[in-house]
mmCIF file of C-alpha atoms in Angstrom:
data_model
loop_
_atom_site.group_PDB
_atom_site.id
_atom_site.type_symbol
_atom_site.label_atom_id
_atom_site.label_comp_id
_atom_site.label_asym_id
_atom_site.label_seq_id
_atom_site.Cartn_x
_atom_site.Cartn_y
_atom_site.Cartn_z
ATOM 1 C CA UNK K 252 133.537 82.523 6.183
ATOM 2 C CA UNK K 253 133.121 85.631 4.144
ATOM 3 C CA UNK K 254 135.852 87.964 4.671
ATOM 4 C CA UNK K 255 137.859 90.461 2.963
ATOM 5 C CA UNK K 256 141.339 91.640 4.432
ATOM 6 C CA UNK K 257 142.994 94.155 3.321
ATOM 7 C CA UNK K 258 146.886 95.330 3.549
ATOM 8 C CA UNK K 259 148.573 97.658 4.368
ATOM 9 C CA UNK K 260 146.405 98.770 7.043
ATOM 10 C CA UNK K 261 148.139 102.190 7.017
ATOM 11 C CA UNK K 262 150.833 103.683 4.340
ATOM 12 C CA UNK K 263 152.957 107.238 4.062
ATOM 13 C CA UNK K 264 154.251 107.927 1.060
ATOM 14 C CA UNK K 265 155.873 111.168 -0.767
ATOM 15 C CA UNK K 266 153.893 113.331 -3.074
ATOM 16 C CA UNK K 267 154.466 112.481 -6.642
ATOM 17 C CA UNK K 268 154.971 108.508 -5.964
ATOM 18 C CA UNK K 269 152.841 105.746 -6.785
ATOM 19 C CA UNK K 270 151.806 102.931 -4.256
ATOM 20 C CA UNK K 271 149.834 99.825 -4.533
ATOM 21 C CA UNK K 272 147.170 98.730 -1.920
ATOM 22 C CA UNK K 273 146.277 94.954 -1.508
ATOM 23 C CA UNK K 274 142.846 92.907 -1.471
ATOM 24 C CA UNK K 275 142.335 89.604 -0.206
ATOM 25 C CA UNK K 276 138.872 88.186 -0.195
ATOM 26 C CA UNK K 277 137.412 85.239 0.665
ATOM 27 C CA UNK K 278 134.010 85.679 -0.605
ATOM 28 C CA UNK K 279 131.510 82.994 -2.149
ATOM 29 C CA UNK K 280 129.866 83.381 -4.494
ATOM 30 C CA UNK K 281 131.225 86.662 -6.031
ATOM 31 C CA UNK K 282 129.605 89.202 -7.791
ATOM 32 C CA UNK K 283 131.625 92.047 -8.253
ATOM 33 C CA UNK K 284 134.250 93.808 -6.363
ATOM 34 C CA UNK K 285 134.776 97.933 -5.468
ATOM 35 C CA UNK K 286 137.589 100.276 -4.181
ATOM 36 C CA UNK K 287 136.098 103.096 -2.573
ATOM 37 C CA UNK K 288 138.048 106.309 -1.389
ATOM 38 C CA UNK K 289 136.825 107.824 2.122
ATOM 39 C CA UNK K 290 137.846 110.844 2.926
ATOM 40 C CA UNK K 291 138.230 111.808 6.403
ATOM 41 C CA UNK K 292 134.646 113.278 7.921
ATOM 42 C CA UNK K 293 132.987 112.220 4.632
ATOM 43 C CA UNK K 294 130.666 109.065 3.513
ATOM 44 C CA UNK K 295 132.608 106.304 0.838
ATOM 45 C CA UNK K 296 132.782 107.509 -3.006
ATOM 46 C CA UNK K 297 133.522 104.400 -5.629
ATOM 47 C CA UNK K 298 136.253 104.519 -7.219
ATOM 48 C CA UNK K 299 136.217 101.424 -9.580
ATOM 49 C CA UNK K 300 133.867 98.148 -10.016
ATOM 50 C CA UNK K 301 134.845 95.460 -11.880
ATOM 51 C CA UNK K 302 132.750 92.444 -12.462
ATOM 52 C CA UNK K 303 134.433 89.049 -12.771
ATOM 53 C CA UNK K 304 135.659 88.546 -16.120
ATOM 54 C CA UNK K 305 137.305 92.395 -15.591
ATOM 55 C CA UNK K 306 140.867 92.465 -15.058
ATOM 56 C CA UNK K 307 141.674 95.914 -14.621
ATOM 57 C CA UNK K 308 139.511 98.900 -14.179
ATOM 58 C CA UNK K 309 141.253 102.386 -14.489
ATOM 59 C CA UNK K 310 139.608 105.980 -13.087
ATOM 60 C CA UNK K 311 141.931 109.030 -13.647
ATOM 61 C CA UNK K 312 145.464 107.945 -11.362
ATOM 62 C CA UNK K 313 144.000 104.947 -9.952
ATOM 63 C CA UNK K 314 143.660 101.578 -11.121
ATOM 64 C CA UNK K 315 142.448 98.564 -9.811
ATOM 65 C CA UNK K 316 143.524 94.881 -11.033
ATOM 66 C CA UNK K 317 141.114 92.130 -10.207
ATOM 67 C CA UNK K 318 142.590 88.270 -10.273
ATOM 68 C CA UNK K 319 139.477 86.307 -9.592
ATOM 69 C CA UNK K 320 141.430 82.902 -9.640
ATOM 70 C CA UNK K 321 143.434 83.719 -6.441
ATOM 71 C CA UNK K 322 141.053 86.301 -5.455
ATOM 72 C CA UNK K 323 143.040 89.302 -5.100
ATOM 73 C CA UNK K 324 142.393 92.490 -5.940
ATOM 74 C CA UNK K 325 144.919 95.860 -5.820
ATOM 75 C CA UNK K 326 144.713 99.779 -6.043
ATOM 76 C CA UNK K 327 147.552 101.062 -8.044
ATOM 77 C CA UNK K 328 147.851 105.053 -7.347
ATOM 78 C CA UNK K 329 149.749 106.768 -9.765
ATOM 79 C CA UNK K 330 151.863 110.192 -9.201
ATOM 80 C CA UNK K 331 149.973 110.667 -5.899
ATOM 81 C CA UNK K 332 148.972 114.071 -5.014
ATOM 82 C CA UNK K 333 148.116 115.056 -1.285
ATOM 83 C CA UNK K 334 144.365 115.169 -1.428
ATOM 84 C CA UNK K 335 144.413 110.801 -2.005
ATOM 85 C CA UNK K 336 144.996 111.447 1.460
ATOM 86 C CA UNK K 337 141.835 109.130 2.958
ATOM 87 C CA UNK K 338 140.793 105.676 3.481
ATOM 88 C CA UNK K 339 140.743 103.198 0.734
ATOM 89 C CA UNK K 340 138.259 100.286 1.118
ATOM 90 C CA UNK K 341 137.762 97.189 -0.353
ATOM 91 C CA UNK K 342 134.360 95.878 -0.760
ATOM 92 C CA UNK K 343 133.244 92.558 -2.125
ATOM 93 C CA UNK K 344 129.274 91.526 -3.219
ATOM 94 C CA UNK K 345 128.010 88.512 -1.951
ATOM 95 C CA UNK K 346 126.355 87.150 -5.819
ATOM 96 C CA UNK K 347 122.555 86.346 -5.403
ATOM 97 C CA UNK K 348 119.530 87.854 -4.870
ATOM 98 C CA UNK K 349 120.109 90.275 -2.113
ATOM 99 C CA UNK K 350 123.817 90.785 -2.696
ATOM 100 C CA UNK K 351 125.161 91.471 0.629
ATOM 101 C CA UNK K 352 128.447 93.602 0.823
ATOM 102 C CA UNK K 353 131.349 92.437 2.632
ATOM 103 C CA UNK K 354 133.348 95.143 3.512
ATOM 104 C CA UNK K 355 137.250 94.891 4.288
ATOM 105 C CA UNK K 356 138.668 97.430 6.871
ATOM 106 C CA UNK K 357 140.650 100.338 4.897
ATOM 107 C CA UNK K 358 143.821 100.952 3.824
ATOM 108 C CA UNK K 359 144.903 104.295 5.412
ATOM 109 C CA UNK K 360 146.950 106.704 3.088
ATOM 110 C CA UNK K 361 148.550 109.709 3.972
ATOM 111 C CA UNK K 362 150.546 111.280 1.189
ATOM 112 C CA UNK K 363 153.422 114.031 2.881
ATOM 113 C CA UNK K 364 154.835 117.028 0.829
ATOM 114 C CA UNK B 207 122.631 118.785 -6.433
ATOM 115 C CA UNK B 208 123.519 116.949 -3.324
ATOM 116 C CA UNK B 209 122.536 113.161 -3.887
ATOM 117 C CA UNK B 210 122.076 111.673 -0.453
ATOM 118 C CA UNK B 211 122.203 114.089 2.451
ATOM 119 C CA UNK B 212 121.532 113.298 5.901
ATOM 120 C CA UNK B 213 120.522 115.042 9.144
ATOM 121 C CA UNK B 214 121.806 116.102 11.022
ATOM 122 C CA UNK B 215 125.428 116.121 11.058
ATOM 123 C CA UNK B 216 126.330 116.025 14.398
ATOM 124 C CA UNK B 217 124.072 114.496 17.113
ATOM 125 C CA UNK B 218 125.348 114.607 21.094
ATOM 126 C CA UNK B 219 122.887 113.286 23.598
ATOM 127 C CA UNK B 220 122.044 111.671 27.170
ATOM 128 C CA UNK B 221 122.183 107.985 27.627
ATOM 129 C CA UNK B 222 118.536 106.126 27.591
ATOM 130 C CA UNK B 223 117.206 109.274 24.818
ATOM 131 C CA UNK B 224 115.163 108.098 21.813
ATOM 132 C CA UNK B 225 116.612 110.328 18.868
ATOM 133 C CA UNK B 226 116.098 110.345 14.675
ATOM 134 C CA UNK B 227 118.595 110.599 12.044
ATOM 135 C CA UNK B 228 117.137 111.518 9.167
ATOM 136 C CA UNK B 229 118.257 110.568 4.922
ATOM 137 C CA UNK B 230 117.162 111.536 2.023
ATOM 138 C CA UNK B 231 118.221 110.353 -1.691
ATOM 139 C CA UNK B 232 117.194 112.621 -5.043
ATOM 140 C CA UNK B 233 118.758 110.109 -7.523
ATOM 141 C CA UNK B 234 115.350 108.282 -7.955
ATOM 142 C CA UNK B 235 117.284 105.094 -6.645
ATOM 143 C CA UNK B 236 115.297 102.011 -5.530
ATOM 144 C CA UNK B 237 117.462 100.542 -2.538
ATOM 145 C CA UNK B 238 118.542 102.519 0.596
ATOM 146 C CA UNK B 239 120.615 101.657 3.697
ATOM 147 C CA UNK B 240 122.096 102.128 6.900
ATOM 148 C CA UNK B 241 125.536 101.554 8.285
ATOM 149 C CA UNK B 242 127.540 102.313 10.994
ATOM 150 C CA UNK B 243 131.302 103.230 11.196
ATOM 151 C CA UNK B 244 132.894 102.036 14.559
ATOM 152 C CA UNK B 245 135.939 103.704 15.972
ATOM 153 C CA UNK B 246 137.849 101.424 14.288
ATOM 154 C CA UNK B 247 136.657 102.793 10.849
ATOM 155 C CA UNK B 248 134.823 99.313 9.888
ATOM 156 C CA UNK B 249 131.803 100.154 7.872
ATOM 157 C CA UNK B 250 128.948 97.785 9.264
ATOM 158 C CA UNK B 251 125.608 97.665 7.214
ATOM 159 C CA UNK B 252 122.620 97.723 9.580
ATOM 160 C CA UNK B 253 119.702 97.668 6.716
ATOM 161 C CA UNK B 254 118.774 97.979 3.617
ATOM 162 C CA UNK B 255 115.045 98.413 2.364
ATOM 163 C CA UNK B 256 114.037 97.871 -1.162
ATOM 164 C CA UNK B 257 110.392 99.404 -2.359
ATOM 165 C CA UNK B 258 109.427 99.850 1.308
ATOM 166 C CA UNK B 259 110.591 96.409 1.821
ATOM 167 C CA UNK B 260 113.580 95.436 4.497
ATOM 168 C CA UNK B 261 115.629 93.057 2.860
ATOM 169 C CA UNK B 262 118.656 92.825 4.735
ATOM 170 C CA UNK B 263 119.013 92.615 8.635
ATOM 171 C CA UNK B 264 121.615 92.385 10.421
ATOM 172 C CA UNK B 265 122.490 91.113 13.859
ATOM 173 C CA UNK B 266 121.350 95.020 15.595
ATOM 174 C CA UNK B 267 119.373 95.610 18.615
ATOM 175 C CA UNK B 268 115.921 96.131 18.124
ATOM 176 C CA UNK B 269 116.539 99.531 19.713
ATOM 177 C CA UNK B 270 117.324 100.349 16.185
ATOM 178 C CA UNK B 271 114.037 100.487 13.423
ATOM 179 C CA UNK B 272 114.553 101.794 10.044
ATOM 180 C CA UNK B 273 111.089 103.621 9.038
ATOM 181 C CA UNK B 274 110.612 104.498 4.664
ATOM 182 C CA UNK B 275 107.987 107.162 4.556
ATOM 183 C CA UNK B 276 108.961 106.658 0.780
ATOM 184 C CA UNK B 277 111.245 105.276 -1.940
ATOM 185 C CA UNK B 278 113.493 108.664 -0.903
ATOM 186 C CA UNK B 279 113.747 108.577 2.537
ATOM 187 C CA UNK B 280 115.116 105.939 4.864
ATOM 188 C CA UNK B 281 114.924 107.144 8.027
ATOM 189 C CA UNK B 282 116.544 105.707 11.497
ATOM 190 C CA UNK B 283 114.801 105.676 14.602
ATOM 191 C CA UNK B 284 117.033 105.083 18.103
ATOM 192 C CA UNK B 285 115.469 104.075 21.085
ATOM 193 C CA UNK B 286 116.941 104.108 24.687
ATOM 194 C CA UNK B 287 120.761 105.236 23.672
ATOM 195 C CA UNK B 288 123.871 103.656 24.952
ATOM 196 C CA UNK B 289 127.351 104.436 24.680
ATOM 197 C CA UNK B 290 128.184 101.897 22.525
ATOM 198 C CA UNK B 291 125.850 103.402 19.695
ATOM 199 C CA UNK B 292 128.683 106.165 19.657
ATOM 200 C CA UNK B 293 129.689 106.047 15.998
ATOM 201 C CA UNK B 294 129.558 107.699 12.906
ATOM 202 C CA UNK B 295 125.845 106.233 10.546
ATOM 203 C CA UNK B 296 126.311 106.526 7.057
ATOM 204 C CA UNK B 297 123.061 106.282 4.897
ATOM 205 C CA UNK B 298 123.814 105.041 1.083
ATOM 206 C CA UNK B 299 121.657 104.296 -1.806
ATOM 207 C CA UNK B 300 121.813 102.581 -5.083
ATOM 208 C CA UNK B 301 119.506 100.710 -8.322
ATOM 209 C CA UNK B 302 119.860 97.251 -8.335
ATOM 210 C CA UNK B 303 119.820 95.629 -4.633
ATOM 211 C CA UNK B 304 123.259 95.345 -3.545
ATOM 212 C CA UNK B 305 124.891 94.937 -7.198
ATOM 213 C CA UNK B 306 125.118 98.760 -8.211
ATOM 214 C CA UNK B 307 127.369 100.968 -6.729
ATOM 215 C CA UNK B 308 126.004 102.334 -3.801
ATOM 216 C CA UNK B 309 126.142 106.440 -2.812
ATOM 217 C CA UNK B 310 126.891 107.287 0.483
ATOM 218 C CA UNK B 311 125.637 109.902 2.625
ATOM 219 C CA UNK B 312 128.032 112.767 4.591
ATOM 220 C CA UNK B 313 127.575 110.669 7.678
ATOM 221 C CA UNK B 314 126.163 111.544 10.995
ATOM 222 C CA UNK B 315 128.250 111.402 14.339
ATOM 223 C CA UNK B 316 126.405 110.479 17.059
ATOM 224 C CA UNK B 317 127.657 110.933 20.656
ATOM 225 C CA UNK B 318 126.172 109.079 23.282
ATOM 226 C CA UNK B 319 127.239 110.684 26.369
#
Protein backbone atom coordinates (compact mmCIF):
# COMPACT_ATOMS: atom_id res chain seq x y z
CA UNK A 1 0.00 0.00 0.00
CA UNK A 2 1.06 3.49 -0.81
CA UNK A 3 1.69 5.44 2.19
CA UNK A 4 3.81 8.08 3.50
CA UNK A 5 4.19 8.64 7.40
CA UNK A 6 5.62 11.20 8.71
CA UNK A 7 7.26 11.99 12.35
CA UNK A 8 7.10 13.96 14.60
CA UNK A 9 3.56 14.64 14.26
CA UNK A 10 3.99 17.84 16.32
CA UNK A 11 7.42 19.66 17.58
CA UNK A 12 8.24 23.01 19.88
CA UNK A 13 11.34 24.22 19.63
CA UNK A 14 13.26 27.64 20.69
CA UNK A 15 13.88 30.39 18.25
CA UNK A 16 17.31 30.27 16.84
CA UNK A 17 17.57 26.22 16.91
CA UNK A 18 17.57 23.87 14.20
CA UNK A 19 15.30 20.67 14.07
CA UNK A 20 14.96 17.86 11.70
CA UNK A 21 11.54 16.45 10.51
CA UNK A 22 11.27 12.75 9.29
CA UNK A 23 9.77 11.01 6.02
CA UNK A 24 8.91 7.57 5.63
CA UNK A 25 7.33 6.46 2.43
CA UNK A 26 6.27 3.52 1.08
CA UNK A 27 5.53 4.48 -2.37
CA UNK A 28 5.94 2.39 -5.73
CA UNK A 29 7.02 3.39 -8.21
CA UNK A 30 8.55 6.81 -7.23
CA UNK A 31 8.84 9.78 -9.03
CA UNK A 32 9.86 12.49 -7.03
CA UNK A 33 9.36 13.60 -3.56
CA UNK A 34 8.28 17.39 -1.95
CA UNK A 35 8.30 19.18 1.49
CA UNK A 36 5.77 21.70 1.50
CA UNK A 37 5.31 24.43 4.31
CA UNK A 38 1.50 25.25 5.25
CA UNK A 39 0.91 27.94 7.04
CA UNK A 40 -1.97 28.11 9.24
CA UNK A 41 -5.31 29.50 7.18
CA UNK A 42 -3.23 29.30 3.97
CA UNK A 43 -3.02 26.64 0.89
CA UNK A 44 0.63 24.37 0.75
CA UNK A 45 3.80 26.35 -0.77
CA UNK A 46 6.85 23.82 -1.97
CA UNK A 47 9.58 24.06 -0.39
CA UNK A 48 12.00 21.55 -2.12
CA UNK A 49 11.63 18.64 -4.91
CA UNK A 50 14.09 16.34 -5.46
CA UNK A 51 13.94 13.69 -8.07
CA UNK A 52 15.55 10.31 -7.37
CA UNK A 53 19.09 10.44 -8.06
CA UNK A 54 18.94 13.95 -5.72
CA UNK A 55 20.31 13.63 -2.40
CA UNK A 56 19.86 16.83 -0.89
CA UNK A 57 17.94 19.81 -2.00
CA UNK A 58 18.60 23.14 -0.05
CA UNK A 59 16.06 26.47 -0.14
CA UNK A 60 17.29 29.38 2.10
CA UNK A 61 17.33 27.56 6.05
CA UNK A 62 15.81 24.45 4.96
CA UNK A 63 17.11 21.45 3.51
CA UNK A 64 15.81 18.33 2.59
CA UNK A 65 17.92 14.92 2.26
CA UNK A 66 16.38 12.25 0.13
CA UNK A 67 17.75 8.39 0.68
CA UNK A 68 15.85 6.57 -1.99
CA UNK A 69 17.38 3.11 -0.94
CA UNK A 70 15.59 3.08 2.48
CA UNK A 71 13.16 5.57 1.38
CA UNK A 72 13.46 8.26 3.78
CA UNK A 73 13.38 11.59 3.37
CA UNK A 74 14.09 14.65 6.18
CA UNK A 75 13.61 18.53 6.58
CA UNK A 76 16.58 19.99 8.25
CA UNK A 77 15.57 23.70 9.54
CA UNK A 78 18.35 25.74 10.28
CA UNK A 79 18.47 28.79 12.96
CA UNK A 80 14.64 28.70 13.05
CA UNK A 81 12.88 31.91 13.22
CA UNK A 82 9.15 32.14 14.49
CA UNK A 83 7.33 32.57 11.24
CA UNK A 84 8.46 28.44 10.23
CA UNK A 85 5.74 28.28 12.54
CA UNK A 86 3.18 25.96 10.17
CA UNK A 87 2.70 22.56 8.93
CA UNK A 88 5.35 20.73 7.11
CA UNK A 89 4.17 18.01 4.66
CA UNK A 90 5.60 15.34 2.98
CA UNK A 91 4.38 14.42 -0.36
CA UNK A 92 5.44 11.56 -2.56
CA UNK A 93 4.47 11.10 -6.67
CA UNK A 94 3.18 7.99 -7.65
CA UNK A 95 5.79 7.62 -11.20
CA UNK A 96 3.60 7.04 -14.38
CA UNK A 97 1.38 8.63 -16.44
CA UNK A 98 -1.00 10.36 -14.17
CA UNK A 99 1.33 10.69 -11.20
CA UNK A 100 -0.89 10.55 -8.31
CA UNK A 101 0.33 12.33 -5.03
CA UNK A 102 0.46 10.58 -1.87
CA UNK A 103 0.35 12.87 0.74
CA UNK A 104 1.74 12.16 4.41
CA UNK A 105 -0.08 13.97 7.33
CA UNK A 106 2.19 17.07 8.57
CA UNK A 107 4.64 17.65 10.86
CA UNK A 108 3.38 20.49 13.14
CA UNK A 109 6.05 23.17 14.17
CA UNK A 110 5.69 25.78 16.50
CA UNK A 111 8.85 27.75 17.12
CA UNK A 112 8.50 29.84 20.88
CA UNK A 113 10.53 33.09 21.61
CA UNK B 1 -0.14 38.85 -9.14
CA UNK B 2 -2.04 36.33 -7.18
CA UNK B 3 -1.53 32.84 -8.96
CA UNK B 4 -4.46 30.70 -7.93
CA UNK B 5 -7.20 32.42 -5.98
CA UNK B 6 -10.34 30.97 -5.00
CA UNK B 7 -13.86 32.06 -3.97
CA UNK B 8 -14.94 32.59 -1.77
CA UNK B 9 -13.11 32.32 1.34
CA UNK B 10 -15.45 31.45 3.73
CA UNK B 11 -18.69 29.56 2.87
CA UNK B 12 -21.42 28.72 5.93
CA UNK B 13 -24.61 27.10 4.82
CA UNK B 14 -27.83 24.83 5.57
CA UNK B 15 -27.62 21.13 5.26
CA UNK B 16 -29.20 19.61 1.80
CA UNK B 17 -27.99 23.37 -0.14
CA UNK B 18 -26.33 23.02 -3.56
CA UNK B 19 -23.41 25.71 -3.38
CA UNK B 20 -20.13 26.65 -5.86
CA UNK B 21 -16.66 27.27 -4.98
CA UNK B 22 -15.11 28.89 -7.47
CA UNK B 23 -10.81 28.78 -8.76
CA UNK B 24 -9.06 30.42 -10.94
CA UNK B 25 -5.20 29.97 -12.06
CA UNK B 26 -3.22 32.97 -14.19
CA UNK B 27 0.04 30.93 -14.50
CA UNK B 28 -1.09 29.51 -17.95
CA UNK B 29 -0.74 25.98 -16.21
CA UNK B 30 -2.27 22.89 -17.90
CA UNK B 31 -3.47 20.66 -14.85
CA UNK B 32 -5.85 21.83 -12.04
CA UNK B 33 -7.28 20.17 -8.90
CA UNK B 34 -9.30 19.84 -5.99
CA UNK B 35 -8.62 18.71 -2.47
CA UNK B 36 -9.99 18.72 0.70
CA UNK B 37 -8.36 19.28 4.17
CA UNK B 38 -10.21 17.28 6.97
CA UNK B 39 -10.08 18.37 10.55
CA UNK B 40 -7.35 16.35 10.96
CA UNK B 41 -5.25 18.51 8.50
CA UNK B 42 -4.88 15.47 5.85
CA UNK B 43 -4.85 16.95 2.43
CA UNK B 44 -7.15 14.57 0.26
CA UNK B 45 -7.12 15.15 -3.62
CA UNK B 46 -10.66 14.93 -5.00
CA UNK B 47 -9.74 15.72 -8.90
CA UNK B 48 -7.64 16.75 -11.16
CA UNK B 49 -8.56 17.73 -14.88
CA UNK B 50 -6.02 18.03 -17.56
CA UNK B 51 -7.10 20.06 -21.00
CA UNK B 52 -10.76 19.79 -19.95
CA UNK B 53 -10.10 16.24 -19.30
CA UNK B 54 -10.69 14.49 -15.61
CA UNK B 55 -7.91 12.36 -15.08
CA UNK B 56 -7.90 11.50 -11.62
CA UNK B 57 -10.99 10.44 -9.44
CA UNK B 58 -11.13 9.63 -6.38
CA UNK B 59 -13.40 7.60 -4.17
CA UNK B 60 -16.02 11.12 -3.61
CA UNK B 61 -19.67 11.21 -3.72
CA UNK B 62 -21.11 12.09 -6.82
CA UNK B 63 -22.62 15.02 -4.91
CA UNK B 64 -19.35 16.50 -5.83
CA UNK B 65 -18.72 17.48 -9.96
CA UNK B 66 -15.79 19.43 -10.95
CA UNK B 67 -16.98 21.69 -14.08
CA UNK B 68 -13.65 23.51 -16.48
CA UNK B 69 -15.29 26.34 -18.31
CA UNK B 70 -11.53 26.57 -19.41
CA UNK B 71 -7.85 25.62 -19.03
CA UNK B 72 -8.06 28.53 -16.01
CA UNK B 73 -10.83 27.69 -14.13
CA UNK B 74 -11.71 24.52 -12.28
CA UNK B 75 -14.66 25.04 -10.68
CA UNK B 76 -16.55 22.78 -7.85
CA UNK B 77 -20.07 22.22 -7.83
CA UNK B 78 -21.80 20.73 -4.31
CA UNK B 79 -24.98 19.23 -4.36
CA UNK B 80 -27.27 18.39 -1.33
CA UNK B 81 -24.61 19.40 1.63
CA UNK B 82 -23.87 17.35 4.64
CA UNK B 83 -21.96 17.90 7.61
CA UNK B 84 -19.35 15.82 6.82
CA UNK B 85 -18.37 18.07 3.71
CA UNK B 86 -17.28 20.54 6.59
CA UNK B 87 -13.65 21.13 5.64
CA UNK B 88 -11.34 23.40 4.30
CA UNK B 89 -11.04 22.77 -0.28
CA UNK B 90 -7.89 23.76 -1.54
CA UNK B 91 -7.70 24.23 -5.42
CA UNK B 92 -3.91 23.77 -6.86
CA UNK B 93 -2.47 23.83 -10.25
CA UNK B 94 0.62 22.84 -12.02
CA UNK B 95 2.45 21.89 -15.90
CA UNK B 96 3.13 18.49 -16.21
CA UNK B 97 0.21 16.13 -14.72
CA UNK B 98 1.10 15.36 -11.30
CA UNK B 99 5.09 15.61 -11.76
CA UNK B 100 5.52 19.53 -11.40
CA UNK B 101 5.10 21.19 -8.36
CA UNK B 102 1.73 22.00 -7.85
CA UNK B 103 0.38 25.78 -6.53
CA UNK B 104 -2.15 25.85 -4.13
CA UNK B 105 -4.98 28.04 -3.70
CA UNK B 106 -5.82 30.23 -0.19
CA UNK B 107 -8.36 27.56 0.57
CA UNK B 108 -12.02 27.82 1.14
CA UNK B 109 -13.75 26.81 4.54
CA UNK B 110 -16.87 25.48 4.13
CA UNK B 111 -19.33 25.06 7.04
CA UNK B 112 -22.05 22.81 6.73
CA UNK B 113 -24.34 23.63 9.44
Amino acid sequence: KNQVEQSPQSLIILEGKNCTLQCNYTVSPFSNLRWYKQDTGRGPVSLTIMTFSENTKSNGRYTATLDADTKQSSLHITASQLSDSASYICVVTLGGSQGNLIFGKGTKLSVKP
Amino acid sequence: DTAVSQTPKYLVTQMGNDKSIKCEQNLGHDTMYWYKQDSKKFLKIMFSYNNKELIINETVPNRFSPKSPDKAHLNLHINSLELGDSAVYFCASSQVGGSDTQYFGPGTRLTVL
